[in-house]
mmCIF file of C-alpha atoms and ligand atoms in Angstrom:
data_model
loop_
_atom_site.group_PDB
_atom_site.id
_atom_site.type_symbol
_atom_site.label_atom_id
_atom_site.label_comp_id
_atom_site.label_asym_id
_atom_site.label_seq_id
_atom_site.Cartn_x
_atom_site.Cartn_y
_atom_site.Cartn_z
ATOM 1 C CA MET A 1 -17.076 -1.048 -13.271
ATOM 2 C CA ASN A 2 -18.357 -2.554 -10.049
ATOM 3 C CA THR A 3 -20.200 0.260 -8.279
ATOM 4 C CA THR A 4 -21.088 -1.391 -4.946
ATOM 5 C CA LYS A 5 -19.772 0.457 -1.910
ATOM 6 C CA ILE A 6 -16.541 -1.386 -1.165
ATOM 7 C CA LEU A 7 -16.612 -1.434 2.629
ATOM 8 C CA SER A 8 -20.343 -1.114 3.252
ATOM 9 C CA ALA A 9 -21.996 -3.667 5.533
ATOM 10 C CA GLU A 10 -23.864 -4.988 2.459
ATOM 11 C CA ASN A 11 -20.591 -5.741 0.681
ATOM 12 C CA THR A 12 -18.664 -7.378 3.516
ATOM 13 C CA GLY A 13 -19.494 -9.989 6.132
ATOM 14 C CA ALA A 14 -21.684 -13.067 6.065
ATOM 15 C CA GLY A 15 -22.727 -14.349 2.658
ATOM 16 C CA LYS A 16 -20.300 -12.073 0.831
ATOM 17 C CA GLN A 17 -17.247 -12.878 -1.205
ATOM 18 C CA PRO A 18 -14.031 -11.761 0.547
ATOM 19 C CA LEU A 19 -12.544 -8.640 -1.087
ATOM 20 C CA LEU A 20 -9.433 -9.018 -3.171
ATOM 21 C CA ILE A 21 -7.030 -6.094 -3.311
ATOM 22 C CA ALA A 22 -4.067 -6.830 -5.569
ATOM 23 C CA GLY A 23 -1.363 -4.914 -7.367
ATOM 24 C CA PRO A 24 2.277 -3.956 -7.055
ATOM 25 C CA CYS A 25 3.944 -2.648 -3.929
ATOM 26 C CA SER A 26 4.807 0.430 -6.021
ATOM 27 C CA ALA A 27 3.706 1.915 -9.318
ATOM 28 C CA GLU A 28 7.066 2.106 -11.136
ATOM 29 C CA THR A 29 6.302 2.765 -14.797
ATOM 30 C CA ARG A 30 3.127 3.242 -16.801
ATOM 31 C CA SER A 31 3.559 -0.090 -18.579
ATOM 32 C CA GLN A 32 4.346 -2.022 -15.384
ATOM 33 C CA THR A 33 1.250 -0.516 -13.713
ATOM 34 C CA LEU A 34 -1.103 -1.093 -16.650
ATOM 35 C CA GLY A 35 0.367 -4.493 -17.519
ATOM 36 C CA THR A 36 -0.111 -5.754 -13.965
ATOM 37 C CA ALA A 37 -3.637 -4.321 -13.796
ATOM 38 C CA GLN A 38 -4.687 -5.890 -17.105
ATOM 39 C CA ALA A 39 -3.391 -9.305 -16.030
ATOM 40 C CA ILE A 40 -5.244 -9.033 -12.709
ATOM 41 C CA ALA A 41 -8.460 -7.776 -14.325
ATOM 42 C CA ALA A 42 -8.481 -10.742 -16.724
ATOM 43 C CA HIS A 43 -9.182 -13.083 -13.800
ATOM 44 C CA PHE A 44 -10.567 -10.783 -11.133
ATOM 45 C CA PRO A 45 -12.785 -8.054 -12.598
ATOM 46 C CA ASP A 46 -14.111 -7.211 -9.126
ATOM 47 C CA ALA A 47 -10.677 -6.836 -7.536
ATOM 48 C CA ILE A 48 -9.386 -3.491 -6.331
ATOM 49 C CA PHE A 49 -6.069 -2.500 -7.847
ATOM 50 C CA ARG A 50 -3.460 -1.313 -5.344
ATOM 51 C CA ALA A 51 -0.205 0.520 -6.100
ATOM 52 C CA GLY A 52 1.941 2.680 -3.824
ATOM 53 C CA ILE A 53 2.766 6.115 -5.228
ATOM 54 C CA TRP A 54 4.507 7.602 -2.192
ATOM 55 C CA LYS A 55 6.623 4.948 -0.502
ATOM 56 C CA PRO A 56 7.685 5.224 3.135
ATOM 57 C CA ARG A 57 11.212 3.783 2.993
ATOM 58 C CA THR A 58 13.494 2.961 5.872
ATOM 59 C CA GLN A 59 16.604 4.279 4.117
ATOM 60 C CA PRO A 60 16.787 7.634 2.294
ATOM 61 C CA GLY A 61 17.837 7.169 -1.294
ATOM 62 C CA SER A 62 15.763 3.974 -1.736
ATOM 63 C CA PHE A 63 13.000 4.185 -4.353
ATOM 64 C CA GLU A 64 10.498 6.593 -2.793
ATOM 65 C CA GLY A 65 7.718 6.258 -5.343
ATOM 66 C CA VAL A 66 6.852 8.106 -8.541
ATOM 67 C CA GLY A 67 4.520 10.625 -6.875
ATOM 68 C CA VAL A 68 1.578 12.319 -8.608
ATOM 69 C CA THR A 69 2.525 10.932 -12.061
ATOM 70 C CA GLY A 70 1.478 7.528 -10.727
ATOM 71 C CA LEU A 71 -2.038 8.843 -10.089
ATOM 72 C CA GLU A 72 -2.393 9.415 -13.844
ATOM 73 C CA TRP A 73 -1.443 5.779 -14.395
ATOM 74 C CA LEU A 74 -4.057 4.692 -11.849
ATOM 75 C CA ARG A 75 -6.622 6.768 -13.713
ATOM 76 C CA ALA A 76 -5.619 4.919 -16.888
ATOM 77 C CA VAL A 77 -5.991 1.584 -15.061
ATOM 78 C CA LYS A 78 -9.566 2.496 -14.200
ATOM 79 C CA LEU A 79 -10.389 3.541 -17.747
ATOM 80 C CA LYS A 80 -8.780 0.579 -19.469
ATOM 81 C CA THR A 81 -9.592 -2.279 -17.064
ATOM 82 C CA GLY A 82 -12.595 -1.121 -15.045
ATOM 83 C CA LEU A 83 -10.771 -2.054 -11.842
ATOM 84 C CA ARG A 84 -11.227 0.258 -8.896
ATOM 85 C CA THR A 85 -8.000 1.733 -7.566
ATOM 86 C CA ALA A 86 -6.336 2.180 -4.177
ATOM 87 C CA THR A 87 -3.200 3.866 -2.884
ATOM 88 C CA GLU A 88 -1.493 4.830 0.374
ATOM 89 C CA VAL A 89 -1.770 8.348 1.787
ATOM 90 C CA ALA A 90 0.452 9.745 4.530
ATOM 91 C CA ASN A 91 -0.536 13.428 4.661
ATOM 92 C CA ALA A 92 -3.169 15.977 3.599
ATOM 93 C CA ALA A 93 -1.418 16.787 0.285
ATOM 94 C CA HIS A 94 -1.577 13.096 -0.687
ATOM 95 C CA VAL A 95 -5.282 13.049 0.127
ATOM 96 C CA GLU A 96 -5.962 16.114 -2.052
ATOM 97 C CA ALA A 97 -4.048 14.653 -4.982
ATOM 98 C CA CYS A 98 -5.876 11.322 -4.721
ATOM 99 C CA LEU A 99 -9.289 12.974 -4.583
ATOM 100 C CA GLU A 100 -8.441 15.054 -7.675
ATOM 101 C CA HIS A 101 -7.552 11.846 -9.520
ATOM 102 C CA GLN A 102 -10.672 9.903 -8.443
ATOM 103 C CA ILE A 103 -8.830 7.172 -6.540
ATOM 104 C CA ASP A 104 -11.521 4.800 -5.213
ATOM 105 C CA LEU A 105 -10.009 3.723 -1.891
ATOM 106 C CA LEU A 106 -7.266 5.110 0.357
ATOM 107 C CA TRP A 107 -5.184 3.291 2.922
ATOM 108 C CA ILE A 108 -3.046 4.580 5.757
ATOM 109 C CA GLY A 109 0.280 2.751 6.075
ATOM 110 C CA ALA A 110 1.733 1.115 9.182
ATOM 111 C CA ARG A 111 4.349 3.842 9.638
ATOM 112 C CA THR A 112 1.656 6.526 9.542
ATOM 113 C CA THR A 113 -0.782 4.802 11.915
ATOM 114 C CA VAL A 114 1.839 5.097 14.668
ATOM 115 C CA ASN A 115 1.595 8.903 14.505
ATOM 116 C CA PRO A 116 -1.688 10.422 15.769
ATOM 117 C CA PHE A 117 -0.721 13.861 14.337
ATOM 118 C CA SER A 118 -0.473 12.406 10.833
ATOM 119 C CA VAL A 119 -3.646 10.370 11.209
ATOM 120 C CA GLN A 120 -5.519 13.473 12.410
ATOM 121 C CA GLU A 121 -4.167 15.505 9.478
ATOM 122 C CA ILE A 122 -5.506 12.869 7.074
ATOM 123 C CA ALA A 123 -8.825 12.700 8.928
ATOM 124 C CA ASP A 124 -9.200 16.497 8.682
ATOM 125 C CA ALA A 125 -8.420 16.449 4.960
ATOM 126 C CA LEU A 126 -11.126 13.792 4.490
ATOM 127 C CA ARG A 127 -13.836 15.537 6.515
ATOM 128 C CA GLY A 128 -17.081 15.405 4.543
ATOM 129 C CA VAL A 129 -15.643 13.193 1.795
ATOM 130 C CA ASP A 130 -17.393 9.939 0.891
ATOM 131 C CA ILE A 131 -14.539 7.485 0.268
ATOM 132 C CA PRO A 132 -13.568 4.116 1.761
ATOM 133 C CA VAL A 133 -10.465 4.172 3.979
ATOM 134 C CA LEU A 134 -8.455 1.229 5.304
ATOM 135 C CA ILE A 135 -6.059 1.615 8.222
ATOM 136 C CA LYS A 136 -3.079 -0.681 8.527
ATOM 137 C CA ASN A 137 -2.078 -1.775 11.998
ATOM 138 C CA PRO A 138 0.749 0.283 13.507
ATOM 139 C CA VAL A 139 4.236 -1.198 13.068
ATOM 140 C CA HIS A 140 4.313 -2.460 16.661
ATOM 141 C CA ALA A 141 1.532 -4.353 18.421
ATOM 142 C CA ASP A 142 -0.312 -1.412 19.996
ATOM 143 C CA LEU A 143 -4.001 -2.109 19.581
ATOM 144 C CA ALA A 144 -5.071 1.171 21.210
ATOM 145 C CA LEU A 145 -3.162 3.131 18.553
ATOM 146 C CA TRP A 146 -4.868 1.162 15.773
ATOM 147 C CA ILE A 147 -8.340 1.652 17.272
ATOM 148 C CA GLY A 148 -7.521 5.317 17.959
ATOM 149 C CA ALA A 149 -6.744 5.839 14.271
ATOM 150 C CA LEU A 150 -10.034 4.176 13.272
ATOM 151 C CA GLU A 151 -11.848 6.505 15.684
ATOM 152 C CA ARG A 152 -10.183 9.621 14.248
ATOM 153 C CA LEU A 153 -11.406 8.711 10.752
ATOM 154 C CA SER A 154 -14.822 7.767 12.031
ATOM 155 C CA ARG A 155 -15.164 11.117 13.837
ATOM 156 C CA ALA A 156 -14.224 12.881 10.604
ATOM 157 C CA GLY A 157 -17.348 11.295 9.098
ATOM 158 C CA ILE A 158 -15.765 8.440 7.128
ATOM 159 C CA LYS A 159 -18.504 5.814 6.922
ATOM 160 C CA GLU A 160 -16.710 3.116 4.936
ATOM 161 C CA LEU A 161 -13.913 2.246 7.279
ATOM 162 C CA GLY A 162 -11.838 -0.918 7.560
ATOM 163 C CA ALA A 163 -8.591 -2.265 8.981
ATOM 164 C CA ILE A 164 -5.638 -4.023 7.366
ATOM 165 C CA HIS A 165 -3.681 -6.610 9.321
ATOM 166 C CA ARG A 166 -0.085 -6.509 8.032
ATOM 167 C CA GLY A 167 1.689 -8.100 10.982
ATOM 168 C CA PHE A 168 3.756 -6.558 13.756
ATOM 169 C CA HIS A 169 7.398 -5.780 14.218
ATOM 170 C CA GLN A 170 8.940 -7.284 17.354
ATOM 171 C CA ALA A 171 12.256 -8.766 18.484
ATOM 172 C CA ASP A 172 11.644 -12.203 16.979
ATOM 173 C CA THR A 173 9.379 -12.451 13.951
ATOM 174 C CA GLN A 174 10.789 -15.613 12.389
ATOM 175 C CA PRO A 175 9.741 -17.133 10.024
ATOM 176 C CA PHE A 176 7.764 -14.012 9.108
ATOM 177 C CA ARG A 177 8.839 -10.489 8.218
ATOM 178 C CA ASN A 178 6.173 -9.197 10.601
ATOM 179 C CA ALA A 179 4.633 -11.467 13.240
ATOM 180 C CA PRO A 180 0.913 -12.104 12.585
ATOM 181 C CA LEU A 181 -0.052 -12.229 16.306
ATOM 182 C CA TRP A 182 -3.482 -13.599 15.450
ATOM 183 C CA GLU A 183 -4.706 -13.019 19.001
ATOM 184 C CA LYS A 184 -4.354 -9.234 18.504
ATOM 185 C CA LEU A 185 -6.593 -9.558 15.500
ATOM 186 C CA VAL A 186 -9.199 -11.509 17.384
ATOM 187 C CA GLU A 187 -9.095 -8.765 20.048
ATOM 188 C CA LEU A 188 -9.632 -6.083 17.397
ATOM 189 C CA ARG A 189 -12.583 -8.063 15.998
ATOM 190 C CA THR A 190 -14.042 -8.362 19.473
ATOM 191 C CA ARG A 191 -13.606 -4.675 20.292
ATOM 192 C CA CYS A 192 -14.682 -3.343 16.880
ATOM 193 C CA PRO A 193 -17.053 -5.996 15.485
ATOM 194 C CA GLU A 194 -18.443 -3.636 12.829
ATOM 195 C CA ILE A 195 -15.018 -2.950 11.225
ATOM 196 C CA PRO A 196 -14.174 -5.184 8.246
ATOM 197 C CA VAL A 197 -10.620 -6.516 8.380
ATOM 198 C CA ILE A 198 -8.447 -7.287 5.372
ATOM 199 C CA CYS A 199 -5.320 -9.409 5.802
ATOM 200 C CA ASP A 200 -2.098 -8.399 4.010
ATOM 201 C CA PRO A 201 -0.116 -11.672 3.844
ATOM 202 C CA SER A 202 2.568 -10.028 1.659
ATOM 203 C CA HIS A 203 3.865 -7.753 4.411
ATOM 204 C CA ILE A 204 3.387 -10.427 7.085
ATOM 205 C CA CYS A 205 5.479 -12.937 5.121
ATOM 206 C CA GLY A 206 8.151 -10.861 3.400
ATOM 207 C CA ASN A 207 8.517 -13.716 0.909
ATOM 208 C CA THR A 208 6.132 -15.653 -1.295
ATOM 209 C CA ALA A 209 6.530 -19.085 0.323
ATOM 210 C CA LEU A 210 4.239 -18.514 3.298
ATOM 211 C CA ILE A 211 1.554 -16.435 1.558
ATOM 212 C CA PRO A 212 -0.834 -19.405 1.040
ATOM 213 C CA TYR A 213 -0.457 -20.411 4.701
ATOM 214 C CA VAL A 214 -1.190 -16.927 6.053
ATOM 215 C CA SER A 215 -4.015 -16.307 3.561
ATOM 216 C CA LYS A 216 -5.748 -19.506 4.594
ATOM 217 C CA HIS A 217 -5.454 -18.691 8.303
ATOM 218 C CA ALA A 218 -6.927 -15.260 7.651
ATOM 219 C CA LEU A 219 -9.901 -16.669 5.773
ATOM 220 C CA ASP A 220 -10.401 -19.381 8.402
ATOM 221 C CA LEU A 221 -10.680 -16.595 10.959
ATOM 222 C CA GLY A 222 -13.468 -15.099 8.872
ATOM 223 C CA LEU A 223 -11.546 -12.014 7.714
ATOM 224 C CA ASP A 224 -13.193 -9.901 5.038
ATOM 225 C CA GLY A 225 -10.533 -9.977 2.358
ATOM 226 C CA LEU A 226 -6.924 -10.148 1.286
ATOM 227 C CA MET A 227 -4.461 -7.553 0.027
ATOM 228 C CA ILE A 228 -1.780 -9.320 -2.017
ATOM 229 C CA GLU A 229 1.169 -7.577 -3.650
ATOM 230 C CA THR A 230 1.276 -8.612 -7.309
ATOM 231 C CA HIS A 231 3.799 -7.493 -9.919
ATOM 232 C CA ILE A 232 4.114 -8.338 -13.589
ATOM 233 C CA VAL A 233 7.849 -9.154 -13.109
ATOM 234 C CA PRO A 234 8.456 -9.438 -9.332
ATOM 235 C CA GLN A 235 12.237 -9.924 -9.663
ATOM 236 C CA GLN A 236 12.469 -6.453 -11.208
ATOM 237 C CA ALA A 237 10.340 -4.716 -8.559
ATOM 238 C CA LEU A 238 11.883 -1.563 -7.065
ATOM 239 C CA SER A 239 10.392 -2.308 -3.625
ATOM 240 C CA ASP A 240 9.446 -5.522 -1.821
ATOM 241 C CA ALA A 241 10.627 -7.727 -4.718
ATOM 242 C CA ALA A 242 10.856 -10.892 -2.608
ATOM 243 C CA GLN A 243 7.218 -10.890 -1.517
ATOM 244 C CA GLN A 244 5.321 -10.103 -4.731
ATOM 245 C CA LEU A 245 3.413 -12.721 -6.732
ATOM 246 C CA THR A 246 2.992 -12.726 -10.499
ATOM 247 C CA PRO A 247 -0.633 -12.368 -11.672
ATOM 248 C CA ALA A 248 -0.559 -16.094 -12.614
ATOM 249 C CA GLU A 249 0.628 -17.012 -9.100
ATOM 250 C CA LEU A 250 -2.138 -14.834 -7.669
ATOM 251 C CA GLN A 251 -4.696 -16.704 -9.725
ATOM 252 C CA MET A 252 -3.301 -20.052 -8.564
ATOM 253 C CA LEU A 253 -3.339 -18.920 -4.919
ATOM 254 C CA VAL A 254 -6.928 -17.725 -5.077
ATOM 255 C CA SER A 255 -8.103 -20.885 -6.827
ATOM 256 C CA GLN A 256 -6.468 -22.989 -4.104
ATOM 257 C CA LEU A 257 -8.006 -20.864 -1.370
ATOM 258 C CA ARG A 258 -11.427 -21.170 -2.913
ATOM 259 C CA LEU A 259 -12.157 -17.548 -2.076
ATOM 260 C CA ARG A 260 -15.799 -18.415 -1.593
ATOM 261 C CA SER A 261 -18.681 -16.630 -0.025
ATOM 262 C CA LYS A 262 -18.849 -16.803 3.704
ATOM 263 C CA THR A 263 -22.053 -18.718 4.280
ATOM 264 C CA SER A 264 -22.405 -18.811 8.042
ATOM 265 C CA PRO A 265 -22.639 -15.718 10.210
ATOM 266 C CA ALA A 266 -19.460 -14.908 12.111
ATOM 267 C CA ASP A 267 -19.149 -17.159 15.153
ATOM 268 C CA ASP A 268 -17.153 -15.136 17.663
ATOM 269 C CA LEU A 269 -16.298 -18.017 19.975
ATOM 270 C CA LEU A 270 -15.152 -20.251 17.115
ATOM 271 C CA GLN A 271 -13.044 -17.453 15.617
ATOM 272 C CA ASN A 272 -11.534 -16.770 19.005
ATOM 273 C CA LEU A 273 -10.637 -20.405 19.561
ATOM 274 C CA ARG A 274 -9.269 -20.798 16.030
ATOM 275 C CA GLY A 275 -7.070 -17.775 16.609
ATOM 276 C CA LYS A 276 -5.688 -19.410 19.733
ATOM 277 C CA ILE A 277 -5.058 -22.697 17.898
ATOM 278 C CA ASN A 278 -3.234 -20.874 15.094
ATOM 279 C CA ARG A 279 -1.073 -19.035 17.603
ATOM 280 C CA THR A 280 -0.300 -22.209 19.562
ATOM 281 C CA ASP A 281 0.599 -24.138 16.409
ATOM 282 C CA GLU A 282 2.985 -21.394 15.415
ATOM 283 C CA GLN A 283 4.604 -21.517 18.855
ATOM 284 C CA LEU A 284 4.905 -25.317 18.660
ATOM 285 C CA LEU A 285 6.741 -25.099 15.348
ATOM 286 C CA ARG A 286 8.966 -22.294 16.577
ATOM 287 C CA LEU A 287 9.907 -24.376 19.626
ATOM 288 C CA LEU A 288 10.640 -27.401 17.440
ATOM 289 C CA PHE A 289 12.870 -25.182 15.306
ATOM 290 C CA GLU A 290 14.707 -23.977 18.460
ATOM 291 C CA ARG A 291 15.031 -27.540 19.740
ATOM 292 C CA MET A 292 16.599 -28.722 16.472
ATOM 293 C CA LYS A 293 19.064 -25.818 16.605
ATOM 294 C CA ILE A 294 20.124 -26.882 20.097
ATOM 295 C CA SER A 295 20.422 -30.511 18.933
ATOM 296 C CA LYS A 296 22.726 -29.401 16.145
ATOM 297 C CA ALA A 297 24.901 -27.482 18.616
ATOM 298 C CA ILE A 298 25.102 -30.603 20.784
ATOM 299 C CA GLY A 299 25.979 -32.611 17.643
ATOM 300 C CA ASN A 300 28.888 -30.269 16.862
ATOM 301 C CA HIS A 301 30.099 -30.501 20.414
ATOM 302 C CA LYS A 302 29.957 -34.329 20.378
ATOM 303 C CA GLN A 303 31.850 -34.391 17.111
ATOM 304 C CA GLN A 304 34.637 -32.206 18.489
ATOM 305 C CA ARG A 305 34.946 -34.416 21.587
ATOM 306 C CA ASN A 306 34.535 -37.596 19.560
ATOM 307 C CA LEU A 307 31.478 -38.675 21.593
ATOM 308 C CA ALA A 308 28.787 -41.110 20.352
ATOM 309 C CA ILE A 309 25.691 -39.364 18.957
ATOM 310 C CA VAL A 310 23.111 -41.656 20.569
ATOM 311 C CA GLN A 311 23.451 -42.058 24.291
ATOM 312 C CA PRO A 312 20.605 -44.358 25.416
ATOM 313 C CA SER A 313 20.729 -43.353 29.088
ATOM 314 C CA ARG A 314 20.225 -39.699 28.188
ATOM 315 C CA TRP A 315 17.276 -40.546 25.916
ATOM 316 C CA GLU A 316 15.632 -42.629 28.653
ATOM 317 C CA GLU A 317 16.096 -39.729 31.067
ATOM 318 C CA VAL A 318 14.476 -37.222 28.643
ATOM 319 C CA LEU A 319 11.548 -39.505 27.905
ATOM 320 C CA GLY A 320 11.035 -40.419 31.566
ATOM 321 C CA GLN A 321 10.913 -36.759 32.580
ATOM 322 C CA GLN A 322 8.453 -35.838 29.845
ATOM 323 C CA LEU A 323 6.180 -38.763 30.665
ATOM 324 C CA GLN A 324 5.998 -37.625 34.279
ATOM 325 C CA LEU A 325 5.074 -34.120 33.187
ATOM 326 C CA ALA A 326 2.570 -35.483 30.656
ATOM 327 C CA ASP A 327 0.902 -37.511 33.374
ATOM 328 C CA ALA A 328 0.602 -34.451 35.622
ATOM 329 C CA LEU A 329 -0.936 -32.508 32.717
ATOM 330 C CA GLY A 330 -3.380 -35.285 31.928
ATOM 331 C CA LEU A 331 -1.867 -36.019 28.510
ATOM 332 C CA LYS A 332 -1.976 -39.619 27.287
ATOM 333 C CA PRO A 333 1.473 -41.281 27.757
ATOM 334 C CA ASP A 334 1.267 -43.202 24.430
ATOM 335 C CA PHE A 335 0.675 -39.967 22.555
ATOM 336 C CA VAL A 336 3.567 -38.180 24.281
ATOM 337 C CA LYS A 337 5.892 -41.152 23.812
ATOM 338 C CA GLU A 338 5.096 -41.258 20.098
ATOM 339 C CA ILE A 339 5.776 -37.556 19.641
ATOM 340 C CA TYR A 340 9.019 -37.671 21.631
ATOM 341 C CA THR A 341 10.251 -40.710 19.728
ATOM 342 C CA LEU A 342 9.750 -38.807 16.457
ATOM 343 C CA ILE A 343 11.473 -35.702 17.818
ATOM 344 C CA HIS A 344 14.376 -37.759 19.116
ATOM 345 C CA GLU A 345 14.781 -39.602 15.801
ATOM 346 C CA GLN A 346 14.870 -36.295 13.950
ATOM 347 C CA SER A 347 17.424 -34.848 16.397
ATOM 348 C CA VAL A 348 19.690 -37.825 15.793
ATOM 349 C CA LYS A 349 19.324 -37.374 12.014
ATOM 350 C CA GLU A 350 20.230 -33.670 12.317
ATOM 351 C CA GLN A 351 23.341 -34.576 14.300
ATOM 352 C CA MET A 352 24.323 -37.243 11.756
ATOM 353 C CA ASP A 353 24.048 -34.697 8.914
ATOM 354 C CA ASP A 354 26.985 -32.685 10.280
HETATM 355 C C1 PEP B 401 2.683 -1.245 1.346
HETATM 356 O O1 PEP B 401 1.513 -1.632 1.407
HETATM 357 O O2 PEP B 401 3.377 -1.311 0.328
HETATM 358 C C2 PEP B 401 3.331 -0.755 2.592
HETATM 359 C C3 PEP B 401 4.265 0.171 2.583
HETATM 360 O O3 PEP B 401 2.876 -1.415 3.657
HETATM 361 P P1 PEP B 401 3.056 -1.184 5.256
HETATM 362 O O4 PEP B 401 2.527 0.175 5.545
HETATM 363 O O5 PEP B 401 2.216 -2.297 5.779
HETATM 364 O O6 PEP B 401 4.517 -1.363 5.559
HETATM 365 MN MN1 MN B 402 5.101 -3.209 -0.026
#
């Protein structure tokens, strides 16, 4: 088993391989837990195996985790695969049970980080214990609450402390389950430069399609690792089925990401600017999506009134207006004309498709 301290300065940061935390959203059965762990260990012997034992669910009656039995399965994972293990704790009793079962890393979930009483209870239960702890961002984008939770654990004497970025709930999160709000992350990095940050693309995305995109952004920002939900048969998962990868998909993802050592020291300005670019690109795409929706609505309207789809005078008016604005902003007219021509062509196509 890898015995380096998981979140120590020597194990994270410049020159180090980003951490990989992988495993199912929930431990469901012994064979599902061990089967997933063995498949992960075959490719990633240094990974940390995650599995939720106590699941915070929105609706009562949903699968709420197997409880302490699952800790026995995690012990078996350690023995049989050599992987280190991690699970979520939400109160002092969870902490006690995990310590009894030699869990290697604990994380505090997004729904717990929002509650300072719960975070303090966990911090008190961990006083004097030498174990790495990761704190997920609170459900909503309150940076002070996230930093406050890190401080509570730090004051309780936890030396190996890190953060997990799992996205934020807000009115509009499309196309994500939880909006990444990269600028919040850059702010956390600026305010707490010594805290390693792991990105959790699974809970940001809510599906598997965008996981490569989010993972790459996270690594481009110089984050210290990824937590990726991985299940031996995702379709049968009792929680978060839509967002879990198979171990083979995990291997493919990591090989495409080239999860390589970070060679240059963190460049704060570059990371800051890249965060802004990522955020702006996301906004651009979101606006294009909105614009196409409006085009479609116009298309339906034209169809009902039997109006022609392309009305050249309207197009000239749109382009003329944008070129004036572009000029005032100092943007090259050729560039703006080219972009608007493409957007207009696509709008016409969308209207034709109806
Ligand atoms: C989880 O990791 O399975 C989980 C419940 O995540 P979060 O706290 O980010 O919702
Ligand atoms: Mn989950």
